[in-house]
Coordinates of C-alpha atoms in Angstrom, one line a residue:
M1 CA -28.8 -69.4 102.6
D2 CA -27.7 -72.2 104.9
G3 CA -24.3 -73.4 105.9
G4 CA -22.3 -76.4 106.9
T5 CA -18.7 -77.5 107.4
Q6 CA -17.0 -80.6 106.0
G7 CA -13.6 -80.4 107.8
V8 CA -11.1 -78.5 105.6
V9 CA -13.7 -77.9 102.8
R10 CA -16.6 -75.6 103.9
H11 CA -19.9 -75.8 102.2
R12 CA -22.8 -73.4 102.0
R13 CA -25.7 -72.6 99.7
V14 CA -26.5 -69.2 98.2
D15 CA -29.9 -69.7 96.5
G16 CA -29.1 -72.5 94.1
V17 CA -25.3 -72.0 94.0
H18 CA -23.2 -74.3 96.1
V19 CA -20.2 -72.5 97.4
L20 CA -17.2 -74.7 98.3
T21 CA -14.4 -73.1 100.3
L22 CA -11.0 -74.5 100.8
A23 CA -10.0 -73.9 104.5
H24 CA -6.8 -75.8 105.0
P25 CA -4.1 -73.3 106.4
P26 CA -1.5 -72.2 105.8
V27 CA -1.5 -72.7 102.0
N28 CA -4.6 -74.8 101.3
A29 CA -2.5 -77.8 100.2
L30 CA -4.6 -80.3 98.4
S31 CA -4.0 -83.1 100.9
A32 CA -6.0 -86.3 101.2
A33 CA -8.4 -84.6 103.6
V34 CA -9.0 -81.7 101.2
R35 CA -9.6 -84.1 98.3
V36 CA -12.1 -86.1 100.4
G37 CA -13.8 -82.9 101.4
L38 CA -14.1 -81.8 97.8
S39 CA -15.5 -85.2 96.7
R40 CA -18.1 -85.2 99.4
A41 CA -19.1 -81.6 98.7
L42 CA -19.5 -82.4 95.0
D43 CA -21.6 -85.5 95.9
L44 CA -23.9 -83.2 98.0
A45 CA -24.1 -80.6 95.2
Q46 CA -25.1 -83.3 92.7
D47 CA -27.6 -84.9 95.0
E48 CA -29.3 -81.6 95.7
G49 CA -29.3 -80.5 92.0
A50 CA -27.1 -77.5 92.4
A51 CA -27.7 -74.8 89.7
A52 CA -24.0 -73.9 89.8
I53 CA -20.9 -74.4 91.9
L54 CA -18.4 -71.8 93.1
I55 CA -15.0 -72.9 94.4
R56 CA -13.1 -70.4 96.5
A57 CA -10.5 -70.4 99.3
E58 CA -9.8 -68.8 102.6
G59 CA -6.4 -67.5 103.7
R60 CA -3.5 -65.8 101.8
G61 CA -4.0 -67.8 98.6
F62 CA -6.2 -70.2 96.7
S63 CA -3.9 -73.2 96.9
A64 CA -0.1 -74.0 96.8
G65 CA -0.9 -77.4 95.2
A66 CA -0.2 -80.9 96.4
D67 CA 1.0 -81.8 99.9
I68 CA 4.6 -82.9 99.1
A69 CA 4.8 -84.9 102.3
E70 CA 2.2 -87.3 100.9
F71 CA 4.1 -88.0 97.7
D72 CA 5.9 -91.0 99.1
A73 CA 3.0 -92.4 101.1
K74 CA 0.5 -94.9 99.7
P75 CA -2.9 -93.3 99.5
A76 CA -5.9 -94.9 101.2
R77 CA -8.3 -96.7 98.9
D78 CA -11.2 -94.4 99.6
V79 CA -9.2 -91.2 98.9
P80 CA -9.6 -89.8 95.4
D81 CA -6.5 -88.5 93.6
L82 CA -6.5 -85.0 92.3
G83 CA -6.9 -86.1 88.7
A84 CA -10.2 -87.7 89.6
I85 CA -11.4 -84.6 91.3
C86 CA -10.4 -82.5 88.3
S87 CA -12.2 -84.8 85.9
R88 CA -15.3 -84.7 88.0
I89 CA -15.3 -80.9 88.2
E90 CA -14.8 -80.7 84.4
D91 CA -17.7 -83.2 83.7
F92 CA -20.1 -81.5 86.1
P93 CA -23.4 -80.8 84.2
V94 CA -23.7 -77.2 85.5
Q95 CA -21.2 -74.3 85.6
V96 CA -18.3 -74.7 88.0
I97 CA -16.5 -71.3 88.6
V98 CA -13.3 -70.8 90.6
A99 CA -12.4 -67.6 92.4
L100 CA -8.6 -67.3 92.6
H101 CA -6.5 -65.1 94.8
G102 CA -2.9 -65.0 96.1
I103 CA -0.9 -68.0 95.0
V104 CA -2.5 -70.5 92.7
L105 CA 0.2 -73.1 92.1
G106 CA 0.6 -76.7 90.9
G107 CA -2.4 -78.8 91.7
G108 CA -4.3 -75.6 92.7
L109 CA -4.0 -74.3 89.1
E110 CA -4.8 -77.8 87.7
L111 CA -8.0 -77.7 89.7
A112 CA -8.8 -74.3 88.3
L113 CA -8.0 -75.4 84.7
A114 CA -10.7 -78.2 85.2
A115 CA -13.3 -75.6 86.1
H116 CA -15.4 -73.9 83.4
L117 CA -14.7 -70.3 84.2
R118 CA -11.8 -68.7 86.1
V119 CA -12.1 -65.4 88.0
A120 CA -8.9 -64.0 89.5
S121 CA -7.9 -61.2 91.8
D122 CA -5.5 -58.7 90.1
K123 CA -2.9 -59.7 92.7
A124 CA -3.1 -63.5 92.0
M125 CA 0.0 -65.4 90.8
L126 CA -0.5 -68.6 88.8
G127 CA 2.0 -71.3 88.0
L128 CA 3.0 -74.9 87.6
P129 CA 6.3 -75.3 89.4
E130 CA 6.4 -79.1 89.5
V131 CA 9.6 -79.2 87.4
A132 CA 11.5 -77.7 90.4
L133 CA 10.7 -81.0 92.1
G134 CA 11.7 -83.1 89.1
L135 CA 8.0 -83.7 88.3
L136 CA 5.3 -82.6 85.8
P137 CA 1.7 -81.7 86.3
G138 CA -0.1 -84.9 86.9
A139 CA -3.8 -84.0 87.3
G140 CA -4.4 -83.0 83.7
G141 CA -2.4 -79.8 83.6
T142 CA -0.3 -80.8 80.6
Q143 CA -3.5 -81.6 78.6
R144 CA -5.8 -78.7 79.6
L145 CA -3.3 -75.8 79.7
P146 CA -2.2 -76.0 76.1
R147 CA -5.8 -76.3 75.0
L148 CA -6.3 -72.8 76.5
I149 CA -3.1 -71.0 75.8
G150 CA -1.1 -73.0 73.2
A151 CA 2.0 -75.0 73.3
E152 CA 4.6 -72.2 73.5
Q153 CA 3.1 -70.5 76.5
A154 CA 2.2 -73.7 78.2
L155 CA 5.7 -75.1 77.8
R156 CA 7.2 -71.8 79.1
M157 CA 5.1 -72.0 82.3
M158 CA 5.8 -75.7 82.9
L159 CA 9.5 -75.8 82.0
T160 CA 10.5 -72.7 83.9
G161 CA 8.0 -73.1 86.7
T162 CA 7.8 -69.3 86.9
P163 CA 4.3 -68.0 87.9
V164 CA 2.5 -65.4 85.8
A165 CA 0.5 -62.5 87.1
A166 CA -3.3 -62.4 86.7
A167 CA -3.1 -59.7 84.0
E168 CA -0.7 -61.8 81.9
G169 CA -2.9 -64.9 82.5
L170 CA -5.9 -62.9 81.2
A171 CA -4.0 -61.8 78.1
M172 CA -2.9 -65.4 77.2
G173 CA -6.4 -66.9 77.8
L174 CA -5.6 -68.7 81.1
I175 CA -8.0 -66.5 83.1
D176 CA -11.5 -65.4 82.0
H177 CA -11.9 -62.3 84.3
V178 CA -9.6 -60.3 86.5
V179 CA -11.0 -58.1 89.3
T180 CA -9.8 -55.9 92.1
G181 CA -10.6 -57.0 95.6
D182 CA -12.3 -60.2 96.4
P183 CA -12.9 -62.3 93.3
G184 CA -15.5 -64.4 95.1
V185 CA -18.0 -61.6 95.0
F186 CA -17.8 -61.3 91.2
A187 CA -17.6 -65.1 90.7
L188 CA -20.7 -65.6 92.9
R189 CA -22.7 -63.1 90.8
M190 CA -21.5 -64.8 87.6
A191 CA -22.5 -68.2 89.0
Q192 CA -26.0 -66.9 89.8
E193 CA -26.4 -65.4 86.3
R194 CA -25.3 -68.6 84.7
A195 CA -27.2 -71.0 87.0
G196 CA -28.6 -74.0 85.2
T197 CA -26.7 -73.3 81.9
T198 CA -24.6 -75.9 80.1
P199 CA -20.8 -75.3 80.6
L200 CA -18.1 -75.5 78.0
R201 CA -15.5 -78.0 79.2
T202 CA -11.8 -77.2 79.0
C203 CA -11.2 -80.6 77.3
D204 CA -13.5 -79.6 74.5
R205 CA -11.7 -76.3 73.8
R206 CA -9.1 -75.8 71.1
D207 CA -8.2 -72.2 71.5
G208 CA -4.5 -72.9 71.8
M209 CA -4.5 -75.6 69.1
R210 CA -5.8 -73.7 66.0
D211 CA -2.3 -73.6 64.4
G212 CA -1.1 -77.1 64.5
A213 CA 2.2 -76.3 62.8
A214 CA 3.1 -73.6 65.3
Y215 CA 2.1 -75.9 68.1
Q216 CA 4.4 -78.7 67.0
A217 CA 7.2 -76.2 66.3
A218 CA 7.0 -75.1 69.9
V219 CA 7.3 -78.7 71.1
T220 CA 10.3 -79.2 68.9
V221 CA 12.0 -76.1 70.2
A222 CA 11.4 -77.2 73.8
R223 CA 13.0 -80.6 73.1
T224 CA 16.0 -79.0 71.5
R225 CA 16.6 -76.6 74.4
N226 CA 16.4 -79.4 77.0
K227 CA 18.4 -82.0 75.2
G228 CA 21.0 -83.5 77.5
H229 CA 19.2 -82.3 80.7
R230 CA 20.0 -84.6 83.6
L231 CA 16.4 -84.3 84.9
P232 CA 13.9 -86.4 82.9
A233 CA 10.9 -84.2 83.6
P234 CA 11.5 -81.5 80.9
A235 CA 11.5 -84.0 78.1
K236 CA 8.5 -85.7 79.5
I237 CA 6.6 -82.4 79.7
A238 CA 7.3 -81.8 76.0
D239 CA 6.0 -85.3 75.3
C240 CA 2.8 -84.7 77.2
V241 CA 2.1 -81.3 75.5
E242 CA 2.6 -83.0 72.2
A243 CA 0.2 -85.8 73.3
A244 CA -2.4 -83.2 74.0
L245 CA -2.4 -82.3 70.3
L246 CA -2.1 -85.8 68.9
L247 CA -4.3 -88.0 71.3
P248 CA -7.9 -87.9 72.3
F249 CA -8.3 -86.1 75.6
E250 CA -8.8 -89.2 77.8
Q251 CA -5.8 -91.0 76.2
G252 CA -3.8 -87.8 76.8
L253 CA -4.7 -88.0 80.5
I254 CA -3.5 -91.6 80.6
F255 CA -0.3 -90.7 78.8
E256 CA 0.3 -87.8 81.3
R257 CA -0.3 -90.1 84.3
A258 CA 2.2 -92.7 83.1
A259 CA 4.8 -89.9 82.5
F260 CA 4.1 -88.6 86.0
E261 CA 4.6 -92.0 87.6
D262 CA 7.8 -92.5 85.6
V263 CA 9.4 -89.3 86.8
L264 CA 8.1 -89.6 90.4
Q265 CA 10.2 -92.8 90.8
T266 CA 13.5 -91.3 89.5
P267 CA 16.3 -90.7 92.0
E268 CA 16.5 -87.1 90.8
A269 CA 12.9 -86.4 91.7
G270 CA 13.4 -88.1 95.1
G271 CA 16.5 -85.9 95.7
L272 CA 14.6 -82.7 94.9
R273 CA 11.7 -83.6 97.1
H274 CA 14.1 -84.3 99.9
I275 CA 15.9 -81.0 99.5
F276 CA 12.6 -79.1 99.4
L277 CA 11.6 -80.6 102.8
A278 CA 15.1 -80.3 104.2
E279 CA 15.2 -76.6 103.4
R280 CA 12.0 -76.0 105.3
S281 CA 13.3 -78.0 108.3
A282 CA 16.7 -76.2 108.3
A283 CA 15.1 -72.8 108.3
R284 CA 12.7 -73.6 111.2
L285 CA 13.6 -71.4 114.2
P286 CA 13.6 -72.5 117.8
A287 CA 10.2 -71.8 119.3
T288 CA 11.6 -69.1 121.7
V289 CA 13.0 -67.3 118.7
A290 CA 10.1 -67.7 116.4
T291 CA 7.7 -66.2 118.9
A292 CA 9.8 -63.3 120.0
Q293 CA 8.3 -59.9 119.0
V294 CA 10.9 -57.7 117.3
K295 CA 10.7 -55.0 114.7
P296 CA 12.7 -55.5 111.5
P297 CA 15.7 -53.2 111.5
L298 CA 15.6 -50.2 109.4
A299 CA 19.2 -48.8 109.8
L300 CA 22.4 -50.7 109.0
A301 CA 26.0 -49.7 109.4
I302 CA 28.9 -51.6 107.9
W303 CA 32.4 -51.3 109.3
G304 CA 34.8 -52.4 106.6
A305 CA 34.1 -51.7 102.9
G306 CA 36.2 -54.4 101.3
G307 CA 35.2 -57.9 100.1
V308 CA 31.4 -58.4 99.8
A309 CA 30.6 -55.2 101.8
A310 CA 29.4 -53.5 98.6
D311 CA 27.0 -56.4 97.9
I312 CA 25.6 -56.3 101.4
A313 CA 25.2 -52.5 101.3
G314 CA 23.5 -52.7 97.9
Q315 CA 21.1 -55.4 99.0
A316 CA 20.3 -53.4 102.2
L317 CA 19.5 -50.4 100.1
R318 CA 17.2 -52.4 97.8
S319 CA 15.4 -53.7 100.8
G320 CA 14.7 -50.1 101.9
M321 CA 17.1 -49.8 104.7
R322 CA 19.3 -46.8 105.6
V323 CA 22.9 -47.7 105.2
T324 CA 26.1 -46.2 106.6
L325 CA 29.2 -47.6 104.9
A326 CA 32.5 -46.9 106.8
D327 CA 36.1 -47.8 106.3
P328 CA 39.5 -46.4 107.5
S329 CA 40.7 -46.3 103.9
R330 CA 39.4 -43.7 101.4
E331 CA 40.5 -45.9 98.5
V332 CA 38.6 -49.0 99.8
L333 CA 35.5 -46.9 100.5
M334 CA 35.5 -45.3 97.0
A335 CA 35.9 -48.7 95.4
A336 CA 32.9 -50.0 97.3
L337 CA 30.8 -47.0 96.2
E338 CA 31.8 -47.5 92.6
A339 CA 30.8 -51.2 92.9
I340 CA 27.4 -50.2 94.2
A341 CA 27.0 -47.7 91.4
A342 CA 28.0 -50.2 88.7
R343 CA 25.5 -52.7 90.0
Q344 CA 22.8 -50.1 89.9
L345 CA 23.7 -49.2 86.3
T346 CA 23.3 -52.9 85.3
D347 CA 19.9 -53.1 87.1
L348 CA 18.8 -49.9 85.3
A349 CA 19.7 -51.4 81.9
D350 CA 17.9 -54.6 82.7
G351 CA 14.8 -52.9 83.9
R352 CA 15.1 -54.1 87.5
L353 CA 15.6 -50.6 88.8
T354 CA 14.1 -47.2 88.0
P355 CA 16.0 -43.9 88.1
Q356 CA 13.7 -42.8 90.9
A357 CA 14.5 -45.9 93.0
R358 CA 18.2 -45.4 92.3
D359 CA 18.1 -41.8 93.5
A360 CA 16.1 -42.9 96.6
D361 CA 18.8 -45.6 97.3
W362 CA 21.6 -43.0 97.2
A363 CA 19.6 -40.7 99.5
R364 CA 19.6 -43.5 102.1
L365 CA 23.4 -44.2 101.8
T366 CA 26.0 -42.4 103.9
S367 CA 29.7 -43.1 103.5
T368 CA 32.3 -42.1 106.1
I369 CA 36.0 -42.5 106.6
G370 CA 36.6 -43.8 110.1
Q371 CA 34.0 -44.9 112.7
G372 CA 32.0 -41.7 113.0
G373 CA 28.2 -42.2 112.5
L374 CA 28.2 -45.9 113.4
E375 CA 26.7 -45.4 116.8
G376 CA 23.0 -44.9 115.7
A377 CA 22.7 -48.1 113.6
E378 CA 20.2 -50.7 114.7
V379 CA 22.5 -53.4 113.2
L380 CA 26.2 -53.0 112.8
V381 CA 28.0 -55.5 110.5
L382 CA 31.6 -55.9 111.3
M383 CA 33.3 -57.4 108.3
R384 CA 35.8 -60.0 109.1
P385 CA 38.2 -60.4 106.2
D386 CA 40.6 -62.2 108.4
L387 CA 37.9 -65.0 108.6
A388 CA 37.1 -65.3 105.0
L389 CA 36.4 -69.0 104.6
S390 CA 36.6 -71.7 102.0
G391 CA 33.4 -72.4 100.1
G392 CA 32.7 -68.8 99.3
A393 CA 31.7 -68.0 102.9
V394 CA 32.6 -64.8 104.8
V395 CA 32.0 -64.3 108.5
L396 CA 30.2 -61.2 109.7
S397 CA 29.6 -60.1 113.2
L398 CA 26.2 -58.5 113.9
V399 CA 26.0 -56.1 116.7
G400 CA 22.3 -55.4 117.2
R401 CA 20.1 -52.9 119.0
L402 CA 20.3 -55.3 121.9
R403 CA 24.1 -54.6 122.3
G404 CA 25.0 -58.2 121.7
T405 CA 27.1 -59.8 119.0
I406 CA 25.9 -62.7 116.8
P407 CA 28.3 -64.4 114.3
L408 CA 26.8 -64.8 110.8
A409 CA 28.4 -66.7 107.9
L410 CA 27.2 -65.6 104.5
A411 CA 27.8 -68.3 101.8
E412 CA 28.1 -67.6 98.1
G413 CA 25.9 -69.9 96.1
P414 CA 22.4 -70.1 94.5
G415 CA 20.6 -70.1 97.8
R416 CA 22.3 -67.1 99.3
L417 CA 22.4 -68.7 102.7
A418 CA 23.2 -67.1 106.0
E419 CA 24.2 -69.4 108.9
V420 CA 23.3 -67.6 112.1
T421 CA 25.0 -68.9 115.3
V422 CA 22.4 -69.7 117.9
T423 CA 23.5 -70.9 121.3
A424 CA 21.7 -71.7 124.5
D425 CA 22.9 -68.6 126.3
T426 CA 21.9 -66.1 123.5
P427 CA 18.8 -64.2 124.5
P428 CA 15.8 -65.1 122.2
D429 CA 15.1 -61.4 121.3
R430 CA 18.7 -60.9 120.2
M431 CA 18.5 -64.0 118.0
A432 CA 15.2 -62.9 116.6
T433 CA 16.7 -59.5 115.7
A434 CA 19.4 -61.3 113.8
F435 CA 16.9 -63.4 111.8
A436 CA 14.7 -60.3 111.2
F437 CA 17.8 -58.7 109.6
V438 CA 18.5 -61.8 107.5
R439 CA 14.9 -61.9 106.2
R440 CA 15.0 -58.1 105.5
M441 CA 18.1 -58.7 103.4
G442 CA 16.4 -61.5 101.4
W443 CA 18.7 -64.2 102.6
R444 CA 17.7 -67.6 103.8
G445 CA 18.7 -67.9 107.5
V446 CA 19.6 -71.2 109.0
P447 CA 20.3 -71.5 112.7
V448 CA 23.5 -73.3 113.6
G449 CA 25.1 -74.1 116.9
A450 CA 28.6 -73.8 118.2
G451 CA 31.3 -75.3 115.9
G452 CA 29.9 -73.6 112.8
P453 CA 29.7 -72.3 110.3
A454 CA 29.0 -75.6 108.6
I455 CA 29.3 -74.9 104.9
P456 CA 33.1 -74.1 105.0
R457 CA 33.6 -77.4 106.8
L458 CA 31.7 -79.3 104.2
S459 CA 33.6 -77.5 101.5
A460 CA 36.9 -78.2 103.1
A461 CA 36.1 -82.0 103.3
L462 CA 35.1 -81.9 99.6
A463 CA 38.3 -80.1 98.7
E464 CA 40.5 -82.5 100.7
A465 CA 38.8 -85.5 99.0
V466 CA 39.5 -84.0 95.6
S467 CA 43.2 -83.5 96.5
E468 CA 43.5 -87.1 97.5
I469 CA 42.0 -88.3 94.3
E470 CA 44.4 -86.1 92.3
A471 CA 47.3 -87.4 94.4
E472 CA 46.4 -90.9 93.3
G473 CA 47.2 -89.9 89.7
I474 CA 43.7 -89.1 88.3
P475 CA 43.9 -85.9 86.2
R476 CA 42.1 -82.9 87.6
T477 CA 40.2 -82.5 84.3
T478 CA 38.8 -86.1 84.8
I479 CA 37.8 -85.3 88.4
A480 CA 36.1 -82.1 87.4
A481 CA 34.2 -83.8 84.5
A482 CA 33.0 -86.6 86.8
L483 CA 31.9 -84.2 89.6
A484 CA 30.1 -81.9 87.2
A485 CA 28.3 -84.7 85.5
D486 CA 27.1 -86.1 88.8
G487 CA 26.0 -82.8 90.2
I488 CA 28.9 -81.9 92.5
A489 CA 29.8 -78.3 92.0
G490 CA 27.8 -78.5 88.8
D491 CA 24.2 -79.3 87.6
G492 CA 24.9 -82.4 85.5
R493 CA 23.5 -80.8 82.4
A494 CA 25.0 -82.0 79.0
Q495 CA 28.0 -83.6 80.7
T496 CA 29.8 -86.7 79.6
R497 CA 30.7 -88.9 82.5
P498 CA 34.3 -90.2 82.2
A499 CA 35.4 -93.7 83.1
G500 CA 35.7 -94.1 86.9
A501 CA 33.2 -91.4 87.7
D502 CA 31.3 -93.5 90.2
A503 CA 34.3 -93.9 92.4
I504 CA 35.2 -90.2 92.2
T505 CA 31.7 -89.1 93.1
R506 CA 31.4 -91.6 95.9
R507 CA 34.6 -90.5 97.5
C508 CA 33.6 -86.8 97.5
L509 CA 30.0 -87.4 98.7
W510 CA 31.2 -89.7 101.5
A511 CA 33.7 -87.0 102.6
M512 CA 30.9 -84.5 103.0
A513 CA 28.6 -87.1 104.6
N514 CA 31.2 -88.0 107.2
E515 CA 31.8 -84.4 108.0
G516 CA 28.1 -83.8 108.1
A517 CA 27.7 -86.6 110.7
R518 CA 30.3 -84.9 112.9
L519 CA 28.4 -81.6 112.6
V520 CA 25.2 -83.3 113.7
E521 CA 26.9 -85.2 116.5
N522 CA 28.5 -82.2 118.0
G523 CA 25.3 -80.1 117.8
T524 CA 26.4 -77.6 115.2
L525 CA 23.5 -78.8 113.0
R526 CA 20.2 -80.1 114.4
R527 CA 19.6 -83.0 111.9
P528 CA 21.2 -84.7 108.9
S529 CA 18.8 -83.1 106.5
D530 CA 20.3 -79.7 107.5
V531 CA 23.6 -80.9 106.0
D532 CA 21.8 -81.6 102.7
A533 CA 20.0 -78.3 102.7
L534 CA 23.2 -76.3 103.3
A535 CA 25.2 -78.3 100.8
A536 CA 22.6 -77.7 98.1
G537 CA 22.0 -74.1 99.0
A538 CA 25.7 -73.3 98.8
G539 CA 26.1 -75.0 95.5
L540 CA 28.4 -77.8 96.7
V541 CA 25.9 -80.3 95.2
A542 CA 23.0 -79.9 92.8
R543 CA 19.6 -80.0 94.3
W544 CA 18.6 -83.2 92.4
T545 CA 21.4 -85.2 94.1
G546 CA 19.5 -84.8 97.4
G547 CA 22.7 -84.0 99.2
P548 CA 25.4 -86.2 100.8
M549 CA 23.4 -87.5 103.7
F550 CA 20.5 -88.5 101.4
R551 CA 22.9 -90.3 99.1
A552 CA 24.5 -92.1 102.0
D553 CA 21.1 -93.3 103.1
A554 CA 20.3 -94.5 99.6
A555 CA 23.5 -96.5 99.5
G556 CA 23.2 -97.7 103.0
L557 CA 25.2 -96.8 106.1
L558 CA 27.0 -100.1 106.1
I559 CA 28.4 -99.3 102.7
L560 CA 29.3 -95.8 103.8
R561 CA 31.2 -97.1 106.9
R562 CA 33.0 -99.8 104.9
D563 CA 34.3 -97.3 102.4
L564 CA 35.3 -94.8 105.1
R565 CA 37.3 -97.5 107.0
L566 CA 39.1 -98.5 103.8
W567 CA 40.2 -95.0 103.1
A568 CA 41.0 -94.1 106.7
K569 CA 44.3 -96.0 106.5
G570 CA 45.7 -93.2 104.4
N571 CA 44.0 -90.2 106.1
P572 CA 42.4 -90.9 109.4
A573 CA 41.5 -87.3 110.1
L574 CA 39.3 -87.1 107.1
W575 CA 38.0 -90.7 106.7
T576 CA 37.6 -92.2 110.2
P577 CA 33.9 -92.8 110.5
A578 CA 32.0 -90.4 112.8
P579 CA 30.8 -92.2 115.9
L580 CA 27.3 -91.3 114.9
I581 CA 27.5 -93.6 111.9
D582 CA 28.5 -96.5 114.1
R583 CA 25.7 -95.7 116.6
L584 CA 23.0 -95.6 113.9
I585 CA 24.2 -98.8 112.3
A586 CA 24.1 -100.5 115.8
E587 CA 20.5 -99.2 116.2
G588 CA 19.4 -100.3 112.8
R589 CA 18.6 -96.7 111.9
S590 CA 19.4 -94.3 109.1
F591 CA 20.2 -90.5 108.8
A592 CA 16.6 -90.0 107.8
A593 CA 15.4 -91.6 111.1
L594 CA 17.2 -88.7 112.9
D595 CA 15.4 -86.2 110.7
R596 CA 12.0 -87.7 111.8
A597 CA 13.0 -87.9 115.5

């Protein structure tokens, strides 16, 4: 045995087996560097006459797929794309076996599909989530996956983006072996046993294509279900899966690549990529908070059982916390307890909760009339019904174990966002405790500065713009149809755009963009992309729109300022351009330039 290192791909030999290890933390993204490393390792294995190849990975998972940050960059001429790497693996003359653990997503699964045998840990999760970015698998996934598992299951995986567990993957034919513990040990033994044997390529398999009529029927069903979808990717995925049946494999790869390039250039895919990156930036904590060592709170008390208190208590119980729910009114308290019980009955019926777990939840729940029993809580939530805000947000006050109060605004919406107020004079350990609580609750915490929360301000700007449009004589039904079709307070699915929709949409987006610029300028939000992340997370805009700041950049800040100045004559408070917009125009910069600063 000897060893060597090629950057983010480690290479060693075990007898005649060449072991290639992905070592690119934190998620082994298949970046340009990784692809170059794989290409060089395959060159070496070929030159040395490897008897077999094992591909494995270090870290928490095999690979999360492509590096999204590289999607909009032009690749260097000497960097192979993932499709070329996959084809080379598939065509290798000896067995190529992959050992899969943790997350195996996107391009990571496509690489595994190109191998000849797949061994997975029983804890592995495998999926093709590209549709969530408005894309489709572009490295042969749409052609290889249905060959293994058929059109129905392949379409389900690609159209929902939902990962499957290793056991399910084994049952459907996606995985060849599932093992407990490290799959690399089993895979290495298999590679040694099969050294020098001729592999069966995935492209030559027809396991999932034996019943052509059923295969085509599954494609037809997928097309029908996704008819009218605003995003082009679902229809393209169905086309590619059909091509896998009808075209020779190499032609199918060409068809898939053309479809991938088509959807990659769509505004919707660009918006989804922007939101994905914006959410990661928005959730990034200040260094002093991220490095603070605090223990996740285990005991929660809630003073005030009205409003969303029952939802918060139920979520805390599901997370394993001890909960004390208190209110001065017996009637309000009983209503909250009944709401918790009703949610548990629904979860029981849907299979999301077992009777044993329900009993354990109730054993950790204490209810009390008055404030007795609140003193021992690690986190005390003071419900503030007097500060219920527009946009579905409610303000809570967290009083932590550090005897300090932190305002938190919880927004209703698909993202279940929690805006946590972070100021310069708040001790880092107190802020870290607040974010530990937010994570324990399963919410996505976003730090905001003074002047927040931001979502209600964006929502108020949107509502005021709608009121102005209606005051100009445009029927509310027309406004609602235009906004729903264009992804504002709707997803744009199967909507007919009325006449004048462009003007209606622009007015509403610009109102939020202008308010967003004010939020950035006064330090409430750290960057323009935070505005987009919050707007999408709260459901004010569909993710594929990219958000108001993204759309303003796409139109150009000169256009944004021109429109705002025109409308400001009637409502200066809403439409007068934020000074930040003037400054960026003078500097020749965009909102995105501030994101990168």
